[in-house]
CSV table of C-alpha atoms and ligand atoms in Angstrom, one decimal:
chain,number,residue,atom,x,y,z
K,65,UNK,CA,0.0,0.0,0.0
K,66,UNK,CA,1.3,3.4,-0.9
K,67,UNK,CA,0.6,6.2,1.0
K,68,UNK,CA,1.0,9.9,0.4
K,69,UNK,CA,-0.8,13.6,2.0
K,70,UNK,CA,-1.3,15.0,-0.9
K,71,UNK,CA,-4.3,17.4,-0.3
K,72,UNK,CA,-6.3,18.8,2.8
K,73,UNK,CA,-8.9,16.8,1.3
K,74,UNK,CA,-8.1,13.1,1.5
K,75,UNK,CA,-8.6,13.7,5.7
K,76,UNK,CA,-11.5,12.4,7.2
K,77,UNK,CA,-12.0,14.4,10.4
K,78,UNK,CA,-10.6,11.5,12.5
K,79,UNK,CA,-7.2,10.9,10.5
K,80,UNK,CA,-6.7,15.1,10.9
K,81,UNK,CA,-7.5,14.8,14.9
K,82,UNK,CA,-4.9,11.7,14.6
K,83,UNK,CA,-2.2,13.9,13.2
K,84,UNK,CA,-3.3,16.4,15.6
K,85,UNK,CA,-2.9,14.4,18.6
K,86,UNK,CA,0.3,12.9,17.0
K,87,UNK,CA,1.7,15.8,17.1
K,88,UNK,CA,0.4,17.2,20.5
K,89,UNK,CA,2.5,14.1,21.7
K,90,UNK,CA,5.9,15.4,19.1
K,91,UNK,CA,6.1,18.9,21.0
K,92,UNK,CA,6.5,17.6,24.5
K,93,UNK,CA,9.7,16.6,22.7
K,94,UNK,CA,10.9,20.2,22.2
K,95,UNK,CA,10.8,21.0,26.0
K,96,UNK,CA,13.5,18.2,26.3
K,97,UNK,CA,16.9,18.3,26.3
K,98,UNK,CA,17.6,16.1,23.8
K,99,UNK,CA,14.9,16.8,21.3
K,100,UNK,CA,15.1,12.9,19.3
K,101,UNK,CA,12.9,10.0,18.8
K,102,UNK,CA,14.7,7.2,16.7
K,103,UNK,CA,11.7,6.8,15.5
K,104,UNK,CA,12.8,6.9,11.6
K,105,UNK,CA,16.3,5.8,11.9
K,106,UNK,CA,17.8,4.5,8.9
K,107,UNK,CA,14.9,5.8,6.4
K,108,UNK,CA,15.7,8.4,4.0
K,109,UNK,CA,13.7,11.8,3.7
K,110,UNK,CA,14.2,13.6,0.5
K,111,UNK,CA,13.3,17.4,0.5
K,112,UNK,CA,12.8,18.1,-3.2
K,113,UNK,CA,12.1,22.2,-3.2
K,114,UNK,CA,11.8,23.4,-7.0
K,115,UNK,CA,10.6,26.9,-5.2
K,116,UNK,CA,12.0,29.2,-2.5
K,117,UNK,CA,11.2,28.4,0.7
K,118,UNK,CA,12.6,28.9,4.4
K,119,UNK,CA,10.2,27.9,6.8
K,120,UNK,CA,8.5,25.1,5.1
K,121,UNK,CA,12.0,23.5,4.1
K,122,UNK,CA,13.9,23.7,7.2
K,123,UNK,CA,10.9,22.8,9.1
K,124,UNK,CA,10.5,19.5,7.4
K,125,UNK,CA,14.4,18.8,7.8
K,126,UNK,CA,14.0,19.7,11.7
K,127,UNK,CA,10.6,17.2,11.7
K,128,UNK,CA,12.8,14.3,9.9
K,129,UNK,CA,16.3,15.1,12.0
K,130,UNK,CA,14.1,14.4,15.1
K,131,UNK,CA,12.8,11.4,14.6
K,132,UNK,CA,16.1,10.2,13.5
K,133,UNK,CA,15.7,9.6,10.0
K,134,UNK,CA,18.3,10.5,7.2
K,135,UNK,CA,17.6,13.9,5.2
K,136,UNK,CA,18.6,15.0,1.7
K,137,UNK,CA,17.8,18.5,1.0
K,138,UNK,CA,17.5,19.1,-2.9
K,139,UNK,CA,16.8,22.2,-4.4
K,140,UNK,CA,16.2,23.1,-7.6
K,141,UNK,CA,18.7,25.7,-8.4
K,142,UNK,CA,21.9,24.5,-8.8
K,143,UNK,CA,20.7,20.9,-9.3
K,144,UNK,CA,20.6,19.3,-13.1
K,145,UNK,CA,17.0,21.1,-13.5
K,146,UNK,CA,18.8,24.0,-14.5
K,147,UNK,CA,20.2,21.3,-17.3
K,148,UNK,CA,16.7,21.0,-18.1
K,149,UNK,CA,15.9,17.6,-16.0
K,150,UNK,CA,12.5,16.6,-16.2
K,151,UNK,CA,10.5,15.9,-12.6
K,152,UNK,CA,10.6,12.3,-14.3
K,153,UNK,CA,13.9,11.9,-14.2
K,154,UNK,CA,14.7,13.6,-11.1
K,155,UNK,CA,12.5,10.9,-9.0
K,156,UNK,CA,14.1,8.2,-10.7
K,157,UNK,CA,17.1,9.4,-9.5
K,158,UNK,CA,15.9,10.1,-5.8
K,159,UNK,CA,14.6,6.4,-5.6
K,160,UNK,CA,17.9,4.8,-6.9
K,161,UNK,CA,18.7,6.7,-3.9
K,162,UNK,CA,16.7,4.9,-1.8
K,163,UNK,CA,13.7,7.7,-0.8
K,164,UNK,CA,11.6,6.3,1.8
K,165,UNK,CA,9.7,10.0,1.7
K,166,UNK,CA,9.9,12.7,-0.9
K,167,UNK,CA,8.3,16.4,0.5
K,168,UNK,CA,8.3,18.1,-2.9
K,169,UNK,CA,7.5,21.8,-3.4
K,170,UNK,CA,7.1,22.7,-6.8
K,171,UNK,CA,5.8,25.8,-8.6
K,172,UNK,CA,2.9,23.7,-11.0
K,173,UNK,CA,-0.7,22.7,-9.4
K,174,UNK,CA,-0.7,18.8,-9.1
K,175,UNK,CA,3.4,18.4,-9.2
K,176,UNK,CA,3.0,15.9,-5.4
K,177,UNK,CA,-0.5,14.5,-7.2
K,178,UNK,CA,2.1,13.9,-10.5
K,179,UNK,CA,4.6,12.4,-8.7
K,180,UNK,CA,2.5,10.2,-6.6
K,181,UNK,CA,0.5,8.9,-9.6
K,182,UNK,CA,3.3,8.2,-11.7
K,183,UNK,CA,4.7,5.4,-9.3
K,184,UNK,CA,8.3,6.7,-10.4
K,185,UNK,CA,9.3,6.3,-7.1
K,186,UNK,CA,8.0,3.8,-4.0
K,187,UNK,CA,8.1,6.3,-1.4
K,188,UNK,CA,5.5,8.4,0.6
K,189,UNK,CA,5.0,12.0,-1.5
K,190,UNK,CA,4.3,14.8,1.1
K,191,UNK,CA,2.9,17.8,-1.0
K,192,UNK,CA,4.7,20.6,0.4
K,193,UNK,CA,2.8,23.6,-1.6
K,194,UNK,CA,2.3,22.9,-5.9
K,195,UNK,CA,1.4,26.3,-7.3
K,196,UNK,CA,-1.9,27.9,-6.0
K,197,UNK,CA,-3.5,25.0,-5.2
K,198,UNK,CA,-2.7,22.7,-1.9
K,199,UNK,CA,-0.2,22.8,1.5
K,200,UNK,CA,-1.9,20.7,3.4
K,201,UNK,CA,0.5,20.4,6.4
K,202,UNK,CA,0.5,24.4,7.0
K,203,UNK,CA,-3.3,24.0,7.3
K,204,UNK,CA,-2.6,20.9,9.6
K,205,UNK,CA,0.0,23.4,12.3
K,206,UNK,CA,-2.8,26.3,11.1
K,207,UNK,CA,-5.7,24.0,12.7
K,208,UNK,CA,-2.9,22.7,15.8
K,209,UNK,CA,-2.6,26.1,17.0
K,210,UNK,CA,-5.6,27.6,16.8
K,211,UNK,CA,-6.8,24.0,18.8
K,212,UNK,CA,-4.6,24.8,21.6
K,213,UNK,CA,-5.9,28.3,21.9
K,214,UNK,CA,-9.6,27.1,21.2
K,215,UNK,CA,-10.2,24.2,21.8
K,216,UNK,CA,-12.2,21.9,19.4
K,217,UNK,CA,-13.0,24.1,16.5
K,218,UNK,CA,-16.4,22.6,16.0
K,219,UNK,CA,-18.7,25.8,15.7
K,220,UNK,CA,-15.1,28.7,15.4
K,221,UNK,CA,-15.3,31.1,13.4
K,222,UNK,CA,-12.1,31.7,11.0
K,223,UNK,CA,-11.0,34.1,8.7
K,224,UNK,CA,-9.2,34.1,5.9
K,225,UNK,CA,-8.1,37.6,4.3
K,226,UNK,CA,-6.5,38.7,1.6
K,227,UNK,CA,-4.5,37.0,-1.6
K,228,UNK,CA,-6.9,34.0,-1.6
K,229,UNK,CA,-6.7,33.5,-5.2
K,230,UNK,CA,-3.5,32.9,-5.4
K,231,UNK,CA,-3.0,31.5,-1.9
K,232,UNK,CA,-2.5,27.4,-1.7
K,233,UNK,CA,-2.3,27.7,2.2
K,234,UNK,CA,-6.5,29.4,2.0
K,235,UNK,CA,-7.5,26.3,0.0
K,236,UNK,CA,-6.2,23.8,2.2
K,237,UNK,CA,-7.2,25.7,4.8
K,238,UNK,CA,-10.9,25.7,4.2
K,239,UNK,CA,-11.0,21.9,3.1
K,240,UNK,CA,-9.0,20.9,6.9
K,241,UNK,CA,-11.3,23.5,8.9
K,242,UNK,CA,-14.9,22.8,7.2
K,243,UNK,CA,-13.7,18.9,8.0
K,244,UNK,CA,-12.5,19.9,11.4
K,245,UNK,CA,-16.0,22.0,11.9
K,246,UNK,CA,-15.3,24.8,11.8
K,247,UNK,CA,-16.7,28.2,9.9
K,248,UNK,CA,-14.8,29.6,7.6
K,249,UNK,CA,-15.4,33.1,5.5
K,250,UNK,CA,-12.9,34.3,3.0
K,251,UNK,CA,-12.5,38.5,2.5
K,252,UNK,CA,-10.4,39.6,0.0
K,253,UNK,CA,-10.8,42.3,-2.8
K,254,UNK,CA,-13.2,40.5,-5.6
K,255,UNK,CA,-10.3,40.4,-7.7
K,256,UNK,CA,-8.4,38.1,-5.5
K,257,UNK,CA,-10.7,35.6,-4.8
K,258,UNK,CA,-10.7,32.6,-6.5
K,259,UNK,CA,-13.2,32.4,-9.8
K,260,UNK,CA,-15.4,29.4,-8.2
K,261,UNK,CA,-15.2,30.3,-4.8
K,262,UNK,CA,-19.3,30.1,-5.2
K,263,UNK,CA,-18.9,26.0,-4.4
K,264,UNK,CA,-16.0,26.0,-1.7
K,265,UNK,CA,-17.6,25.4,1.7
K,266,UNK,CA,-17.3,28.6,2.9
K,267,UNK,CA,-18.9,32.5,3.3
K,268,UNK,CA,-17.3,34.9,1.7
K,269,UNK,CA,-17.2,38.9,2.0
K,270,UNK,CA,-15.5,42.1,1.0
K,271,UNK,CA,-16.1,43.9,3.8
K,272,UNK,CA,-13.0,42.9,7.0
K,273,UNK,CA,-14.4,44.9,9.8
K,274,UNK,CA,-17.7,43.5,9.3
K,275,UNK,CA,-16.3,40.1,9.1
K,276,UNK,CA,-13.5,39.9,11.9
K,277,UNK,CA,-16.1,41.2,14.7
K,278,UNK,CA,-17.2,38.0,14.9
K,279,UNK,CA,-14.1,35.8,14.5
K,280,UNK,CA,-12.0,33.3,16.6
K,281,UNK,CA,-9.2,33.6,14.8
K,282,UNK,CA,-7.6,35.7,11.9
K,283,UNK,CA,-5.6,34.4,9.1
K,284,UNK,CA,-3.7,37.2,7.2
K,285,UNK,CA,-2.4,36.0,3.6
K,286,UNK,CA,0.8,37.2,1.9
K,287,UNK,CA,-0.1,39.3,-1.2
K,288,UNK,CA,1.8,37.0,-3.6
K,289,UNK,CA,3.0,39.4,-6.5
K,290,UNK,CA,5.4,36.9,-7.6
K,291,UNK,CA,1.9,35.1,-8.7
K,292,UNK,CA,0.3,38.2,-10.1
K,293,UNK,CA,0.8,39.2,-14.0
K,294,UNK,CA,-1.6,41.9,-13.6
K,295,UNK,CA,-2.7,44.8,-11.3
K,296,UNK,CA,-5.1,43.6,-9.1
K,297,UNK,CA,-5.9,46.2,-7.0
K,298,UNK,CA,-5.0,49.9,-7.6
K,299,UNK,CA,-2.2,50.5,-5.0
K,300,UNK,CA,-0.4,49.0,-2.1
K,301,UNK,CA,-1.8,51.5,0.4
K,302,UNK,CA,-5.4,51.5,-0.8
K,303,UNK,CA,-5.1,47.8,-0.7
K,304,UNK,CA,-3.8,47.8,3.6
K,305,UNK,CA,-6.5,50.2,4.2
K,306,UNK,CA,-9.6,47.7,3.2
K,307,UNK,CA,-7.8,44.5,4.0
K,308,UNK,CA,-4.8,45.1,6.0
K,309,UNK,CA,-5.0,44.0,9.8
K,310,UNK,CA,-3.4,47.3,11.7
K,311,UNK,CA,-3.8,48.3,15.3
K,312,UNK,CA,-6.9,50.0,14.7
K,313,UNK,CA,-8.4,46.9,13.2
K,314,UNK,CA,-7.2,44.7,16.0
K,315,UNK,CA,-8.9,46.7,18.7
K,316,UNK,CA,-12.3,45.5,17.0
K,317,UNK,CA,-11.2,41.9,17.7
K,318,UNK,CA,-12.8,40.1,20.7
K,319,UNK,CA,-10.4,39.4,23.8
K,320,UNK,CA,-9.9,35.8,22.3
K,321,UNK,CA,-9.3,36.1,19.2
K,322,UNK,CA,-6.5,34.3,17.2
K,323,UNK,CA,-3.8,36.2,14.6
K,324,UNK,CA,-2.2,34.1,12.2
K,325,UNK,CA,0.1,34.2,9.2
K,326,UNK,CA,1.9,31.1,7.2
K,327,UNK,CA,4.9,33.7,6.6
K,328,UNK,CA,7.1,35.2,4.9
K,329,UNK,CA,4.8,38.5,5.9
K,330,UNK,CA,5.0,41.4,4.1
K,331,UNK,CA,5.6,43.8,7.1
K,332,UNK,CA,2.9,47.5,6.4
K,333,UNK,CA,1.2,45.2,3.7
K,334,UNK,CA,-1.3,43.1,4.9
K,335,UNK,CA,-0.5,43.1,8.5
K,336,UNK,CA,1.1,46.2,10.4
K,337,UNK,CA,4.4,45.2,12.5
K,338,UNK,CA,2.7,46.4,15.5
K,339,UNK,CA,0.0,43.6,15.2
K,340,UNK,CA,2.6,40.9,14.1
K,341,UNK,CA,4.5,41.4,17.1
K,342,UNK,CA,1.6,41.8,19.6
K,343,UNK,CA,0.2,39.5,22.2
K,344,UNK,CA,-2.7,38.1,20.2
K,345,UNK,CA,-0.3,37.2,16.7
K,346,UNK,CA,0.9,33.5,16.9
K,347,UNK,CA,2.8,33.7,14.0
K,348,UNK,CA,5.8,32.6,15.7
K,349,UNK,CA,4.4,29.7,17.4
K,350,UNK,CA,2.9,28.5,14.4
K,351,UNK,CA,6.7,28.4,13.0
K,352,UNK,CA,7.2,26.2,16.2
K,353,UNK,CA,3.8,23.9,15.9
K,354,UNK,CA,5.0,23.1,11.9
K,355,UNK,CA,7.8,21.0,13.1
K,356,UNK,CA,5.6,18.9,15.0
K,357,UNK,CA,2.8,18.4,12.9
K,358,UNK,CA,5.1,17.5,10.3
K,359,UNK,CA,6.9,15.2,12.8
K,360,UNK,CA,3.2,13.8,13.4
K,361,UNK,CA,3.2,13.3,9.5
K,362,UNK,CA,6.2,11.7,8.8
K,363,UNK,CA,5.8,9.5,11.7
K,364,UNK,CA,2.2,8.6,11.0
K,365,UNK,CA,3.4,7.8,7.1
K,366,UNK,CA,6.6,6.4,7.6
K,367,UNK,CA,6.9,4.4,10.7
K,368,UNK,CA,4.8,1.1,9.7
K,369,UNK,CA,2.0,2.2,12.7
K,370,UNK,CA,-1.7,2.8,12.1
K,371,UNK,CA,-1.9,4.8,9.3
K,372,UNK,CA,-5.4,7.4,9.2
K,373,UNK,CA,-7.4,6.2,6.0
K,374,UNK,CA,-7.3,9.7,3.9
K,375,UNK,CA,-3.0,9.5,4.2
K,376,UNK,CA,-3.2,5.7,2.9
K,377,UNK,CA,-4.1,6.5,-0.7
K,378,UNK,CA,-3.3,3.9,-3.2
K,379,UNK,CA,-1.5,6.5,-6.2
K,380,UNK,CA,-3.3,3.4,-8.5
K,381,UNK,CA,-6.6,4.8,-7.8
K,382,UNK,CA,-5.5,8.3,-8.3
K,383,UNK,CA,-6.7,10.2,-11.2
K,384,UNK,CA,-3.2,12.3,-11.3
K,385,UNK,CA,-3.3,16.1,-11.7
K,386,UNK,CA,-1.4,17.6,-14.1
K,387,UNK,CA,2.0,19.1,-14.0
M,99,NCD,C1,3.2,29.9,2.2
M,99,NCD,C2,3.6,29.1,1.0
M,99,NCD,O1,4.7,29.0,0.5
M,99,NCD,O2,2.6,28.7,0.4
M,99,NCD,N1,4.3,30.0,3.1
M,99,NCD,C3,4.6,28.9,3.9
M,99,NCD,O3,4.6,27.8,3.4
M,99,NCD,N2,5.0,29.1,5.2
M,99,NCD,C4,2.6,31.2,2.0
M,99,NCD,C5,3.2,32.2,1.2
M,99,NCD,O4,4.2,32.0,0.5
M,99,NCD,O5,2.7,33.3,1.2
């Protein structure tokens, strides 16, 4: 049997609380001294980035180094893709290797659904962000946080602002959090919201103040304009007055209420510095959760044990995305 994460969407609600109670059991780890399981020793964890990353990647190789497994990092620049080496040939390689697990990031939708389908390799594919559509283990530490702030996030409200269109961390998001139970509404300038959005499970507005009155927690989204080939809203300070989360913005928030960014952040963009650094922002906790959860996933996929149904997906029965 194969098994891959691949999307928010192949977890049931009981295989995302087993990862998140997998991985409540991984952090007691990081108050330790000596912060390894040898969980994973002598399997091989391949980190195959085809896109910049920094918290993603080294979080991965931290969630791998802990439970004792081996880790190749691989990035695309400077590797034979610059030669022009297809994704083909590239796995072929990595599994003459010996990959147990390959967490690829690539810049193409369906790139981990490719790889996965395509048997090229026999290990476990762990989609680490492909294009604008999934990242399925930032929504797992999104939905770990907020659940050791909250509680069950049955009946919490969350939401989601800004560059959803673009934005492979909202998608996953609402997919894990409608599962999870939770409410999620997406505000964003109609330009930036996804064309479809109309059958996501989700509400969705134009109007922040009106939405984050009544929300548990905040996610603020980078403005991706490395994704953008047009103008999609008329300037950079008329955009972090509607949808930008500033101090005056925050003081509408109840007491409770939850601040959140995947990072990188652009700093006076979508979210002021003030609010980034203040009590309520988590942001830097969610940096410290990823490692976890993605120990939880490694483990789960990796270590033999009982594996939740939606991460044991036979590739056979996949349909395979494009790449
Ligand atoms: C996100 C990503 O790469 O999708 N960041 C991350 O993984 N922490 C979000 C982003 O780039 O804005």
């Amino acid at each position: 049997m194969r098994r891959h994460l691949l999307s928010a969407a192949d977890l049931s609600r009981d295989d995302a609380t087993l990862v998140l109670d997998t991985a409540e059991e991984m952090r007691t780890l990081a108050d330790r001294p000596i912060k390894k399981l040898p969980a994973l020793r002598g399997r091989t964890v391949v980190n195959l980035f085809f896109e910049d990353s920094t918290r993603t990647r080294i979080s991965f190789e931290a969630a791998a180094k802990r439970l004792s497994a081996d880790v190749i990092n691989f990035a695309a620049g400077g590797s034979s893709v610059s030669k022009g080496e297809s994704l083909k040939d590239t796995a072929l390689t990595l599994q003459a290797m010996g990959a147990d697990a390959i967490v690829v990031r690539h810049h193409s939708s369906g790139a981990a659904h490719r790889l996965a389908a395509a048997e090229w390799t026999r290990g476990s594919i762990v989609n680490a962000g492909d294009g604008t559509h999934e990242h399925p283990t930032q929504a797992l530490l999104d939905a770990f946080t907020m659940r050791r702030h909250l509680g069950d996030l049955a009946g919490r409200r969350v939401t989601i602002v800004g560059d959803v269109l673009h934005s492979r961390v909202a998608r996953s998001n609402a997919l894990l959090l409608t599962t999870l139970g939770a409410e999620v509404t997406l505000v964003g300038p109609p330009t930036l919201l996804p064309f479809g959005v109309a059958g996501w499970p989700v509400e969705t507005s134009y109007d922040l103040d009106a939405a984050i009155v009544k929300s548990d927690a905040v996610m603020m989204l980078r403005v991706q304009r490395e994704r953008m080939n047009a103008a999609f809203f008329p300037s950079a300070r008329e955009y972090s007055r509607r949808y930008g989360l500033d101090a005056r913005r925050m003081g509408l928030l109840p007491e409770h209420t939850l601040v959140l960014h995947p990072g990188p952040m652009n700093r006076g963009m979508e979210i002021s510095a003030d609010v980034a650094d203040s009590a309520r922002s988590v942001i830097v906790e969610q940096v410290s959760n990823g490692v976890a959860v993605r120990m939880a996933v490694l483990y789960l996929l990796l270590s033999g044990v009982t594996v939740p149904a939606g991460i044991s997906i036979d590739a056979s029965s996949e349909a395979g995305g494009a790449a």
